[in-house]
Amino acid sequence: MHVEAAGLYFDYSKNRLTHATLALLCDLARQCGLPERRDAMFRGDPVNATEKRAALHTALRAPKGVKVVADGVDVVPEVHALLDRMADFARQVRNGQWRGYTGKPIRNVINIGIGGSDLGPAMACEALRHDSHAGLHMRFVSNIDPADLHEATRGLHAEETLFIVCSKSFRTFDTLTNARAARQWCVAQLGDERAVANHFVAVSSQAQAVAEFGIDTRHLFGLWDWVGGRYSMDSAIGLSTMIAIGPDNFHRLLAGFRAMDVHFQTAPLHHNMPVLHGLIAVWNNNFLGAETQAVLPYSHALRRLPAYLQQLVMESNGKHVTASGQQVPRPTSPIVWGEPGTNGQHSFFQLLHQGTRLAPCDFIGFCRTTTGQAAQHDLLMANLFAQSEALAFGKSGQELRDEGVPSEQIAQRVCEGNRPSNTVLADELSPFTLGALIALYEHSVFTQGVLWNIDSFDQWGVELGKVLAKRIAAELAAGDGAAMAHDSSTNMLIRRYRANASASGDLP
Ligand code: G6Q
């Protein structure tokens, strides 16, 4: 029970299933129309039904010459033209040709964006730090909490700092508030509004809003409607990644995505890595009753991967109705969580081994380290293999007795085993491998969404909170006099906040 593709080796043998189970799950996938739905996605059909648009992230990594038509236009030449512009800009920043307002080269790059405009590049820049420009410091600001930008800019000189304002819609409150505050910080240091031209670029689909903000649209990198936020780390949203790792490595990242795309499109279902991964997730979730999915990268560089996958999986498949509005009659997306190994072992692994809940795990590891310290890397990987073995096979009371464990401790020390896990093993964490790994999860999420018949590409559930926050922000700004018509709990919380808050002053 293993399969290899795009440089990844996927071992799914430590699950509670047999070949017969898998054959039945593949039948289920066929009955749900997975091959047809997959082909429709790659073809550019409007698979995002509720927003009536395509989900063509796979076109972002299609090589030149491949044709992908959306709304009657082959989008691949446009994708490559944009990649070339990004590469040109990234090279200028990397080699010091791009100068700040006072003529100094850039040493700090701060990406301002949130959700899909933050999590992918933030994760990728950490993951590929080994392949990154040593003289450039990459930082990411997402939270509307002013502490985020404050910390990111502390000790930096504006004359050496470039801001990339990443927002597809260019009306995300969190991002625009931070971008305005960053502009204020920059202009205050450099003493001239004109400095914005050298220190701000944008990634967005909204040229007019970018211009209104004051960013020269010659420094705008575009996005298409058919790129969803959480599927955008390989679009211009990855500009910070490209600046960090360089255009050649960015193309290797795209090649990794592409290799997994081709595998997903062409391999038979029972040898298809994303399909198997997705079917096992459905098996654990709907048939065995697991509610969560732990992601455990045995790689310090992948420490942001669980956060990235939380959005990818849960924003895509955390849905209670089908695309046509019917109640889904069974649980949908698992709750994704995780930490890198070995840290997690000294924290929550107790529950994985002996708790009363079923918590399937994905272990991710690499045969080679990028640090050159192979012996210490062996220790890391020994832990990964040991954990999946211990979860699967446990330790019985008899074994403990045979080892001479005192009888009063036997019950406490028994590990039942039979706790499911997958292991993804690759040779090393390279741009190519990272691309393949992310595409594996993207297509697994798609597979699961097809089985539940939901729209994995919309996110209506996040709207209500945004609307309420706007109303409450206005009430906070209006001060004590504002009428409040919330529930009694919310009214009391707001009153208590107002009574104890610091004087607010003006927003940037
Ligand atoms: C992702 C979501 C969401 C989005 C952010 C940022 O799929 O749509 O996380 O990426 O809300 O949106 P903007 O890029 O438009 O600022």
Short mmCIF file of C-alpha atoms and ligand atoms in Angstrom, two decimals:
data_model
loop_
_atom_site.label_atom_id
_atom_site.label_comp_id
_atom_site.label_asym_id
_atom_site.label_seq_id
_atom_site.Cartn_x
_atom_site.Cartn_y
_atom_site.Cartn_z
CA MET A 1 0.00 0.00 0.00
CA HIS A 2 2.23 2.71 -1.29
CA VAL A 3 2.42 4.85 -4.41
CA GLU A 4 5.08 7.13 -5.86
CA ALA A 5 4.61 10.27 -7.92
CA ALA A 6 6.27 13.65 -8.51
CA GLY A 7 9.14 12.81 -6.18
CA LEU A 8 6.87 11.80 -3.28
CA TYR A 9 6.55 8.34 -1.78
CA PHE A 10 3.16 7.91 -0.11
CA ASP A 11 2.76 5.03 2.35
CA TYR A 12 -0.88 4.50 3.31
CA SER A 13 -0.52 1.01 4.70
CA LYS A 14 -0.91 2.04 8.35
CA ASN A 15 -4.65 2.68 7.94
CA ARG A 16 -7.68 0.66 8.96
CA LEU A 17 -8.47 -0.57 5.49
CA THR A 18 -7.87 -3.45 3.12
CA HIS A 19 -7.51 -3.60 -0.65
CA ALA A 20 -11.22 -4.44 -0.75
CA THR A 21 -12.03 -1.25 1.17
CA LEU A 22 -10.02 0.76 -1.29
CA ALA A 23 -11.67 -0.86 -4.29
CA LEU A 24 -15.06 0.06 -2.84
CA LEU A 25 -13.94 3.61 -2.12
CA CYS A 26 -12.74 3.91 -5.73
CA ASP A 27 -16.18 2.69 -6.87
CA LEU A 28 -17.74 5.37 -4.70
CA ALA A 29 -15.48 8.00 -6.26
CA ARG A 30 -16.55 6.86 -9.74
CA GLN A 31 -20.23 6.94 -8.75
CA CYS A 32 -19.72 10.50 -7.50
CA GLY A 33 -18.26 11.40 -10.89
CA LEU A 34 -14.75 12.15 -9.68
CA PRO A 35 -12.98 11.60 -13.05
CA GLU A 36 -15.52 13.81 -14.86
CA ARG A 37 -15.43 16.52 -12.18
CA ARG A 38 -11.62 16.47 -12.20
CA ASP A 39 -11.54 16.86 -15.98
CA ALA A 40 -14.07 19.69 -15.78
CA MET A 41 -11.84 21.53 -13.30
CA PHE A 42 -8.76 21.18 -15.52
CA ARG A 43 -10.79 22.23 -18.56
CA GLY A 44 -11.83 25.51 -16.96
CA ASP A 45 -15.53 24.72 -16.52
CA PRO A 46 -17.24 26.84 -13.82
CA VAL A 47 -16.72 24.22 -11.07
CA ASN A 48 -17.07 26.97 -8.47
CA ALA A 49 -20.81 26.79 -9.01
CA THR A 50 -22.00 29.25 -6.37
CA GLU A 51 -19.69 31.97 -7.67
CA LYS A 52 -20.13 30.82 -11.27
CA ARG A 53 -16.47 30.65 -12.09
CA ALA A 54 -13.64 28.32 -12.95
CA ALA A 55 -11.03 27.16 -10.46
CA LEU A 56 -8.05 27.11 -12.73
CA HIS A 57 -5.10 27.15 -10.34
CA THR A 58 -3.72 24.27 -12.41
CA ALA A 59 -3.29 26.73 -15.33
CA LEU A 60 -0.84 28.71 -13.17
CA ARG A 61 1.66 25.91 -13.57
CA ALA A 62 0.85 24.77 -17.08
CA PRO A 63 3.99 24.89 -19.23
CA LYS A 64 4.18 27.07 -22.32
CA GLY A 65 2.46 25.38 -25.23
CA VAL A 66 -0.25 23.67 -23.15
CA LYS A 67 -3.64 25.17 -23.91
CA VAL A 68 -6.09 26.03 -21.13
CA VAL A 69 -9.15 27.96 -22.24
CA ALA A 70 -11.20 30.07 -19.82
CA ASP A 71 -14.06 32.19 -21.18
CA GLY A 72 -12.87 31.51 -24.71
CA VAL A 73 -9.28 32.67 -24.08
CA ASP A 74 -6.17 30.51 -23.81
CA VAL A 75 -4.82 31.75 -20.47
CA VAL A 76 -1.39 30.07 -20.56
CA PRO A 77 0.38 32.80 -22.58
CA GLU A 78 -0.98 35.43 -20.12
CA VAL A 79 0.23 33.35 -17.19
CA HIS A 80 3.73 33.17 -18.64
CA ALA A 81 3.83 36.85 -19.55
CA LEU A 82 3.05 37.66 -15.93
CA LEU A 83 5.62 35.16 -14.64
CA ASP A 84 8.21 36.89 -16.85
CA ARG A 85 7.30 40.31 -15.42
CA MET A 86 7.50 38.94 -11.90
CA ALA A 87 10.89 37.39 -12.68
CA ASP A 88 12.19 40.64 -14.06
CA PHE A 89 11.12 42.51 -10.93
CA ALA A 90 12.38 39.77 -8.58
CA ARG A 91 15.80 39.83 -10.25
CA GLN A 92 16.04 43.60 -9.86
CA VAL A 93 15.27 43.39 -6.15
CA ARG A 94 17.66 40.46 -5.66
CA ASN A 95 20.60 42.03 -7.46
CA GLY A 96 20.17 45.49 -5.98
CA GLN A 97 19.13 47.16 -9.21
CA TRP A 98 15.80 48.13 -7.70
CA ARG A 99 16.57 51.06 -5.43
CA GLY A 100 14.73 52.66 -2.57
CA TYR A 101 13.87 56.35 -2.59
CA THR A 102 17.27 57.38 -1.21
CA GLY A 103 19.14 55.14 -3.66
CA LYS A 104 19.81 52.23 -1.34
CA PRO A 105 19.16 48.62 -2.36
CA ILE A 106 16.33 46.68 -0.70
CA ARG A 107 17.20 44.47 2.26
CA ASN A 108 13.75 43.82 3.75
CA VAL A 109 10.63 42.67 1.96
CA ILE A 110 7.34 42.84 3.86
CA ASN A 111 4.32 41.10 2.39
CA ILE A 112 1.04 42.61 3.59
CA GLY A 113 -1.90 40.31 2.96
CA ILE A 114 -4.17 37.90 4.82
CA GLY A 115 -5.64 34.43 4.36
CA GLY A 116 -4.87 33.21 0.88
CA SER A 117 -2.76 36.30 0.27
CA ASP A 118 -0.48 35.45 3.19
CA LEU A 119 -0.46 31.83 4.30
CA GLY A 120 1.02 30.31 1.12
CA PRO A 121 3.96 32.66 0.64
CA ALA A 122 4.62 32.80 4.40
CA MET A 123 4.76 29.01 4.50
CA ALA A 124 6.83 28.71 1.31
CA CYS A 125 9.40 31.34 2.35
CA GLU A 126 10.01 29.45 5.61
CA ALA A 127 10.08 26.10 3.87
CA LEU A 128 12.58 27.21 1.25
CA ARG A 129 14.75 29.47 3.37
CA HIS A 130 17.67 27.22 2.51
CA ASP A 131 17.26 28.16 -1.16
CA SER A 132 16.73 31.84 -0.43
CA HIS A 133 18.75 35.02 -0.96
CA ALA A 134 20.80 35.40 2.21
CA GLY A 135 20.79 39.21 2.09
CA LEU A 136 17.03 39.67 1.95
CA HIS A 137 14.82 39.43 5.02
CA MET A 138 11.27 38.35 4.29
CA ARG A 139 8.51 39.29 6.71
CA PHE A 140 4.76 38.79 6.61
CA VAL A 141 2.13 41.03 8.10
CA SER A 142 -1.45 39.79 8.12
CA ASN A 143 -3.19 40.55 11.39
CA ILE A 144 -5.18 43.75 11.82
CA ASP A 145 -3.74 43.76 15.33
CA PRO A 146 -1.40 46.76 15.06
CA ALA A 147 1.23 44.71 16.89
CA ASP A 148 1.86 42.68 13.74
CA LEU A 149 3.10 45.56 11.56
CA HIS A 150 4.71 47.19 14.58
CA GLU A 151 6.86 44.11 15.22
CA ALA A 152 7.60 43.54 11.54
CA THR A 153 8.94 47.06 11.04
CA ARG A 154 10.72 47.40 14.38
CA GLY A 155 14.36 48.24 13.84
CA LEU A 156 14.01 48.45 10.04
CA HIS A 157 14.93 51.40 7.85
CA ALA A 158 12.22 52.40 5.41
CA GLU A 159 14.83 53.27 2.78
CA GLU A 160 15.80 49.57 2.55
CA THR A 161 12.27 48.15 2.87
CA LEU A 162 9.88 47.08 0.14
CA PHE A 163 6.19 46.43 0.83
CA ILE A 164 4.19 44.06 -1.33
CA VAL A 165 0.50 44.74 -0.78
CA CYS A 166 -1.21 41.49 -1.70
CA SER A 167 -4.95 41.58 -2.04
CA LYS A 168 -6.93 40.08 -4.87
CA SER A 169 -9.98 42.22 -4.11
CA PHE A 170 -8.01 45.18 -2.77
CA ARG A 171 -10.79 45.83 -0.31
CA THR A 172 -9.87 43.52 2.52
CA PHE A 173 -10.12 45.69 5.59
CA ASP A 174 -7.26 44.03 7.48
CA THR A 175 -4.83 44.36 4.57
CA LEU A 176 -5.76 47.90 3.57
CA THR A 177 -5.54 49.11 7.17
CA ASN A 178 -2.06 47.62 7.49
CA ALA A 179 -1.03 48.93 4.07
CA ARG A 180 -2.07 52.48 5.03
CA ALA A 181 -0.20 52.22 8.31
CA ALA A 182 2.87 50.95 6.43
CA ARG A 183 2.68 53.84 4.01
CA GLN A 184 2.47 56.25 6.96
CA TRP A 185 5.54 54.60 8.54
CA CYS A 186 7.45 54.81 5.26
CA VAL A 187 6.54 58.41 4.46
CA ALA A 188 7.23 59.51 8.05
CA GLN A 189 10.77 58.10 7.80
CA LEU A 190 11.53 59.27 4.29
CA GLY A 191 9.74 62.60 4.52
CA ASP A 192 8.15 62.49 1.09
CA GLU A 193 4.95 60.94 -0.37
CA ARG A 194 6.87 60.25 -3.58
CA ALA A 195 8.84 57.55 -1.75
CA VAL A 196 5.77 55.30 -2.03
CA ALA A 197 6.64 54.62 -5.69
CA ASN A 198 9.94 52.97 -4.75
CA HIS A 199 8.72 51.14 -1.67
CA PHE A 200 5.27 49.79 -2.55
CA VAL A 201 4.17 47.29 -5.19
CA ALA A 202 0.84 45.49 -5.36
CA VAL A 203 -0.59 42.12 -6.29
CA SER A 204 -4.27 42.43 -7.12
CA SER A 205 -6.98 42.01 -9.73
CA GLN A 206 -8.27 45.54 -9.03
CA ALA A 207 -6.07 48.06 -10.86
CA GLN A 208 -8.25 51.05 -10.07
CA ALA A 209 -8.27 50.45 -6.32
CA VAL A 210 -4.49 49.97 -6.42
CA ALA A 211 -4.07 53.31 -8.21
CA GLU A 212 -6.40 55.00 -5.72
CA PHE A 213 -4.24 53.72 -2.90
CA GLY A 214 -1.31 55.47 -4.53
CA ILE A 215 0.63 52.56 -5.99
CA ASP A 216 1.82 53.04 -9.55
CA THR A 217 0.01 50.42 -11.64
CA ARG A 218 3.24 49.77 -13.53
CA HIS A 219 4.17 48.05 -10.27
CA LEU A 220 1.00 46.01 -10.14
CA PHE A 221 1.09 42.24 -10.69
CA GLY A 222 -2.30 40.94 -11.71
CA LEU A 223 -4.53 38.06 -10.75
CA TRP A 224 -7.37 36.44 -12.61
CA ASP A 225 -10.85 35.83 -11.35
CA TRP A 226 -10.30 32.11 -11.66
CA VAL A 227 -7.53 32.02 -9.03
CA GLY A 228 -9.03 31.39 -5.59
CA GLY A 229 -7.21 32.91 -2.60
CA ARG A 230 -6.22 29.64 -0.95
CA TYR A 231 -5.13 28.23 -4.32
CA SER A 232 -2.93 31.20 -5.20
CA MET A 233 0.55 30.68 -3.77
CA ASP A 234 1.83 29.86 -7.27
CA SER A 235 0.28 33.01 -8.82
CA ALA A 236 1.58 36.58 -8.42
CA ILE A 237 0.62 36.17 -4.75
CA GLY A 238 3.90 34.21 -4.70
CA LEU A 239 5.90 37.32 -5.65
CA SER A 240 7.56 37.39 -2.22
CA THR A 241 8.43 33.70 -2.63
CA MET A 242 9.95 34.42 -6.03
CA ILE A 243 11.99 37.32 -4.63
CA ALA A 244 13.24 35.07 -1.84
CA ILE A 245 14.14 31.96 -3.85
CA GLY A 246 14.69 33.50 -7.29
CA PRO A 247 12.81 32.95 -10.56
CA ASP A 248 14.56 29.66 -11.44
CA ASN A 249 13.61 28.06 -8.15
CA PHE A 250 10.08 29.45 -8.49
CA HIS A 251 9.84 27.63 -11.82
CA ARG A 252 11.02 24.46 -10.07
CA LEU A 253 8.23 24.96 -7.54
CA LEU A 254 5.74 25.26 -10.41
CA ALA A 255 7.19 22.14 -12.02
CA GLY A 256 6.52 20.22 -8.81
CA PHE A 257 2.89 21.38 -8.77
CA ARG A 258 2.61 20.45 -12.43
CA ALA A 259 4.07 16.96 -11.95
CA MET A 260 1.40 16.22 -9.33
CA ASP A 261 -1.31 17.76 -11.56
CA VAL A 262 -0.37 15.43 -14.40
CA HIS A 263 -0.32 12.43 -12.07
CA PHE A 264 -3.76 13.38 -10.68
CA GLN A 265 -5.12 13.74 -14.20
CA THR A 266 -3.71 10.54 -15.62
CA ALA A 267 -3.11 7.85 -12.98
CA PRO A 268 -5.84 5.26 -12.43
CA LEU A 269 -7.83 5.99 -9.29
CA HIS A 270 -6.36 3.12 -7.25
CA HIS A 271 -2.78 4.33 -8.01
CA ASN A 272 -3.55 8.00 -7.78
CA MET A 273 -1.91 9.67 -4.78
CA PRO A 274 -4.28 12.62 -4.23
CA VAL A 275 -7.29 10.38 -4.87
CA LEU A 276 -6.07 7.79 -2.35
CA HIS A 277 -5.24 10.49 0.18
CA GLY A 278 -8.70 12.01 -0.25
CA LEU A 279 -10.51 8.67 -0.11
CA ILE A 280 -8.67 7.70 3.07
CA ALA A 281 -9.67 11.04 4.60
CA VAL A 282 -13.32 10.30 3.74
CA TRP A 283 -12.98 6.75 5.10
CA ASN A 284 -11.55 7.99 8.41
CA ASN A 285 -14.06 10.82 8.64
CA ASN A 286 -17.35 9.27 7.53
CA PHE A 287 -16.87 5.56 8.12
CA LEU A 288 -14.62 5.47 11.20
CA GLY A 289 -15.93 8.66 12.81
CA ALA A 290 -12.65 10.55 13.09
CA GLU A 291 -13.22 14.28 13.44
CA THR A 292 -9.73 15.62 12.94
CA GLN A 293 -6.66 15.26 10.78
CA ALA A 294 -3.23 15.91 12.32
CA VAL A 295 -0.49 17.17 10.01
CA LEU A 296 2.93 16.37 11.44
CA PRO A 297 5.85 17.53 9.30
CA TYR A 298 9.16 16.21 10.64
CA SER A 299 10.81 19.33 9.29
CA HIS A 300 11.38 22.59 11.09
CA ALA A 301 11.20 24.36 7.72
CA LEU A 302 7.62 23.13 7.27
CA ARG A 303 6.41 24.49 10.59
CA ARG A 304 3.88 26.78 8.86
CA LEU A 305 2.44 23.91 6.81
CA PRO A 306 -0.30 22.98 9.32
CA ALA A 307 -1.57 26.60 9.29
CA TYR A 308 -1.50 26.64 5.49
CA LEU A 309 -3.40 23.36 5.27
CA GLN A 310 -5.95 24.48 7.85
CA GLN A 311 -7.12 27.09 5.38
CA LEU A 312 -6.80 24.91 2.30
CA VAL A 313 -8.78 22.02 3.80
CA MET A 314 -11.24 23.69 6.13
CA GLU A 315 -12.12 26.77 4.07
CA SER A 316 -12.61 24.51 1.07
CA ASN A 317 -14.62 21.71 2.61
CA GLY A 318 -16.09 23.11 5.82
CA LYS A 319 -19.54 23.28 4.20
CA HIS A 320 -22.96 22.09 5.38
CA VAL A 321 -24.82 22.21 2.07
CA THR A 322 -24.18 20.83 -1.38
CA ALA A 323 -23.47 23.08 -4.35
CA SER A 324 -27.22 23.13 -5.04
CA GLY A 325 -28.14 24.02 -1.46
CA GLN A 326 -29.20 20.64 -0.04
CA GLN A 327 -28.06 19.66 3.47
CA VAL A 328 -25.04 17.34 3.29
CA PRO A 329 -26.22 14.26 5.17
CA ARG A 330 -22.85 13.46 6.78
CA PRO A 331 -19.87 15.25 8.34
CA THR A 332 -17.69 17.12 5.87
CA SER A 333 -14.14 18.42 6.33
CA PRO A 334 -12.01 17.09 9.15
CA ILE A 335 -10.58 19.68 11.55
CA VAL A 336 -6.93 20.06 10.59
CA TRP A 337 -4.29 20.76 13.18
CA GLY A 338 -0.67 19.95 13.79
CA GLU A 339 2.84 20.91 14.77
CA PRO A 340 6.23 19.88 13.50
CA GLY A 341 7.94 16.81 14.92
CA THR A 342 9.63 16.28 17.25
CA ASN A 343 8.02 19.19 19.14
CA GLY A 344 4.55 17.66 19.04
CA GLN A 345 5.82 14.46 20.65
CA HIS A 346 6.53 16.36 23.85
CA SER A 347 3.10 17.90 23.84
CA PHE A 348 -0.05 16.29 22.41
CA PHE A 349 1.21 12.88 21.23
CA GLN A 350 0.04 11.35 24.53
CA LEU A 351 -3.53 11.74 23.26
CA LEU A 352 -2.63 10.26 19.88
CA HIS A 353 -1.21 7.13 21.52
CA GLN A 354 -3.58 6.57 24.42
CA GLY A 355 -6.48 9.01 24.20
CA THR A 356 -10.06 7.90 23.61
CA ARG A 357 -10.44 9.72 20.28
CA LEU A 358 -9.43 8.57 16.86
CA ALA A 359 -7.03 11.16 15.41
CA PRO A 360 -5.55 10.10 12.05
CA CYS A 361 -2.12 11.58 11.29
CA ASP A 362 -0.16 12.60 8.22
CA PHE A 363 3.58 12.27 8.81
CA ILE A 364 5.82 14.12 6.36
CA GLY A 365 9.58 13.62 6.23
CA PHE A 366 12.66 13.86 4.05
CA CYS A 367 15.57 11.49 3.42
CA ARG A 368 18.15 14.24 3.31
CA THR A 369 18.60 17.40 5.34
CA THR A 370 19.48 20.75 3.77
CA THR A 371 21.74 21.54 6.75
CA GLY A 372 24.52 19.03 6.06
CA GLN A 373 24.02 17.49 9.52
CA ALA A 374 23.01 14.02 8.43
CA ALA A 375 23.58 12.28 11.75
CA GLN A 376 21.23 14.62 13.61
CA HIS A 377 18.74 14.31 10.76
CA ASP A 378 18.80 10.52 11.33
CA LEU A 379 17.59 11.17 14.86
CA LEU A 380 14.71 13.28 13.57
CA MET A 381 13.64 10.62 11.09
CA ALA A 382 14.07 7.80 13.65
CA ASN A 383 11.41 9.63 15.63
CA LEU A 384 9.04 9.89 12.67
CA PHE A 385 9.31 6.17 11.87
CA ALA A 386 9.02 5.28 15.56
CA GLN A 387 5.86 7.32 16.03
CA SER A 388 3.96 5.84 13.11
CA GLU A 389 5.07 2.34 14.15
CA ALA A 390 4.02 2.92 17.76
CA LEU A 391 0.65 4.32 16.70
CA ALA A 392 -0.04 1.39 14.39
CA PHE A 393 1.21 -1.50 16.47
CA GLY A 394 1.21 -0.22 20.06
CA LYS A 395 2.26 -2.38 22.96
CA SER A 396 0.13 -5.07 24.56
CA GLY A 397 -0.20 -5.97 28.23
CA GLN A 398 1.48 -9.30 27.51
CA GLU A 399 4.51 -7.63 25.96
CA LEU A 400 4.80 -5.34 28.95
CA ARG A 401 4.54 -8.27 31.38
CA ASP A 402 7.21 -10.15 29.40
CA GLU A 403 9.47 -7.13 29.83
CA GLY A 404 8.96 -7.30 33.58
CA VAL A 405 6.83 -4.15 33.93
CA PRO A 406 5.20 -4.20 37.40
CA SER A 407 1.60 -5.37 37.21
CA GLU A 408 0.19 -2.18 38.76
CA GLN A 409 1.57 -0.18 35.80
CA ILE A 410 0.40 -2.43 32.97
CA ALA A 411 -2.94 -0.73 32.39
CA GLN A 412 -1.34 2.72 32.25
CA ARG A 413 1.34 1.64 29.84
CA VAL A 414 -0.65 -0.33 27.30
CA CYS A 415 -0.82 1.32 23.89
CA GLU A 416 -3.63 -0.28 21.92
CA GLY A 417 -2.20 0.56 18.51
CA ASN A 418 -4.33 0.38 15.35
CA ARG A 419 -4.24 4.18 15.12
CA PRO A 420 -4.16 5.28 11.49
CA SER A 421 -1.52 7.34 9.76
CA ASN A 422 -0.15 8.15 6.32
CA THR A 423 3.49 8.89 5.65
CA VAL A 424 4.76 11.11 2.84
CA LEU A 425 8.48 10.67 2.29
CA ALA A 426 10.56 12.67 -0.21
CA ASP A 427 14.28 12.82 -0.88
CA GLU A 428 14.66 16.42 0.21
CA LEU A 429 12.67 19.57 0.78
CA SER A 430 13.28 21.33 -2.53
CA PRO A 431 11.10 23.82 -4.41
CA PHE A 432 9.96 20.95 -6.66
CA THR A 433 9.00 18.72 -3.73
CA LEU A 434 7.14 21.53 -2.00
CA GLY A 435 5.10 22.18 -5.15
CA ALA A 436 4.24 18.49 -5.46
CA LEU A 437 3.28 18.28 -1.78
CA ILE A 438 0.93 21.27 -1.95
CA ALA A 439 -0.68 19.99 -5.16
CA LEU A 440 -1.17 16.61 -3.45
CA TYR A 441 -3.24 18.31 -0.75
CA GLU A 442 -5.07 20.58 -3.21
CA HIS A 443 -6.27 17.59 -5.22
CA SER A 444 -7.02 15.52 -2.13
CA VAL A 445 -9.26 18.35 -0.93
CA PHE A 446 -10.94 18.41 -4.35
CA THR A 447 -11.49 14.64 -4.22
CA GLN A 448 -13.12 14.89 -0.80
CA GLY A 449 -15.29 17.79 -1.95
CA VAL A 450 -16.53 15.74 -4.91
CA LEU A 451 -17.49 12.85 -2.63
CA TRP A 452 -19.50 15.23 -0.45
CA ASN A 453 -20.86 17.04 -3.51
CA ILE A 454 -19.95 20.44 -2.13
CA ASP A 455 -18.41 23.53 -3.72
CA SER A 456 -14.81 23.44 -2.46
CA PHE A 457 -14.03 26.83 -3.98
CA ASP A 458 -16.42 29.24 -2.26
CA GLN A 459 -16.33 30.53 1.36
CA TRP A 460 -19.64 32.19 2.18
CA GLY A 461 -19.35 31.35 5.85
CA VAL A 462 -16.72 34.02 6.45
CA GLU A 463 -19.03 36.87 5.40
CA LEU A 464 -21.31 37.21 8.45
CA GLY A 465 -18.48 37.95 10.89
CA LYS A 466 -17.04 40.56 8.52
CA VAL A 467 -20.38 42.40 8.30
CA LEU A 468 -20.85 42.39 12.07
CA ALA A 469 -17.26 43.58 12.66
CA LYS A 470 -17.87 46.57 10.41
CA ARG A 471 -20.98 47.52 12.36
CA ILE A 472 -19.25 47.13 15.71
CA ALA A 473 -16.17 49.08 14.51
CA ALA A 474 -18.51 51.99 13.68
CA GLU A 475 -20.08 51.73 17.14
CA LEU A 476 -16.66 51.74 18.82
CA ALA A 477 -15.62 54.77 16.79
CA ALA A 478 -18.85 56.61 17.70
CA GLY A 479 -18.07 56.20 21.40
CA ASP A 480 -20.55 55.94 24.28
CA GLY A 481 -23.39 57.59 22.48
CA ALA A 482 -23.78 54.85 19.85
CA ALA A 483 -26.93 52.79 20.10
CA MET A 484 -26.23 49.08 20.31
CA ALA A 485 -28.69 46.42 19.35
CA HIS A 486 -26.75 43.22 19.85
CA ASP A 487 -27.56 40.35 22.15
CA SER A 488 -27.03 41.09 25.85
CA SER A 489 -23.68 39.25 26.00
CA THR A 490 -22.22 41.20 23.08
CA ASN A 491 -23.60 44.52 24.38
CA MET A 492 -21.97 43.92 27.78
CA LEU A 493 -18.63 42.98 26.24
CA ILE A 494 -18.61 46.11 24.09
CA ARG A 495 -19.53 48.32 27.05
CA ARG A 496 -16.78 46.83 29.17
CA TYR A 497 -14.28 47.26 26.33
CA ARG A 498 -15.25 50.90 25.85
CA ALA A 499 -14.97 51.65 29.54
CA ASN A 500 -11.42 50.32 29.67
CA ALA A 501 -10.02 50.94 26.18
CA SER A 502 -7.26 53.42 25.48
CA ALA A 503 -8.22 56.60 23.60
CA SER A 504 -8.29 55.57 19.95
CA GLY A 505 -7.09 58.53 17.87
CA ASP A 506 -7.29 58.37 14.07
CA LEU A 507 -6.88 55.35 11.85
CA PRO A 508 -4.05 55.52 9.33
C1 G6Q B 1 -9.24 32.31 0.28
C2 G6Q B 1 -10.12 33.32 0.80
C3 G6Q B 1 -9.45 34.35 1.71
C4 G6Q B 1 -8.74 35.48 0.97
C5 G6Q B 1 -8.46 36.60 1.96
C6 G6Q B 1 -7.73 37.76 1.34
O1 G6Q B 1 -9.56 31.42 -0.46
O2 G6Q B 1 -10.83 33.89 -0.22
O3 G6Q B 1 -8.54 33.78 2.61
O4 G6Q B 1 -7.57 35.03 0.36
O5 G6Q B 1 -9.65 37.03 2.54
O6 G6Q B 1 -8.46 38.29 0.31
P1 G6Q B 1 -7.85 39.37 -0.65
O7 G6Q B 1 -6.68 38.76 -1.36
O8 G6Q B 1 -8.94 39.78 -1.59
O9 G6Q B 1 -7.39 40.51 0.24
#
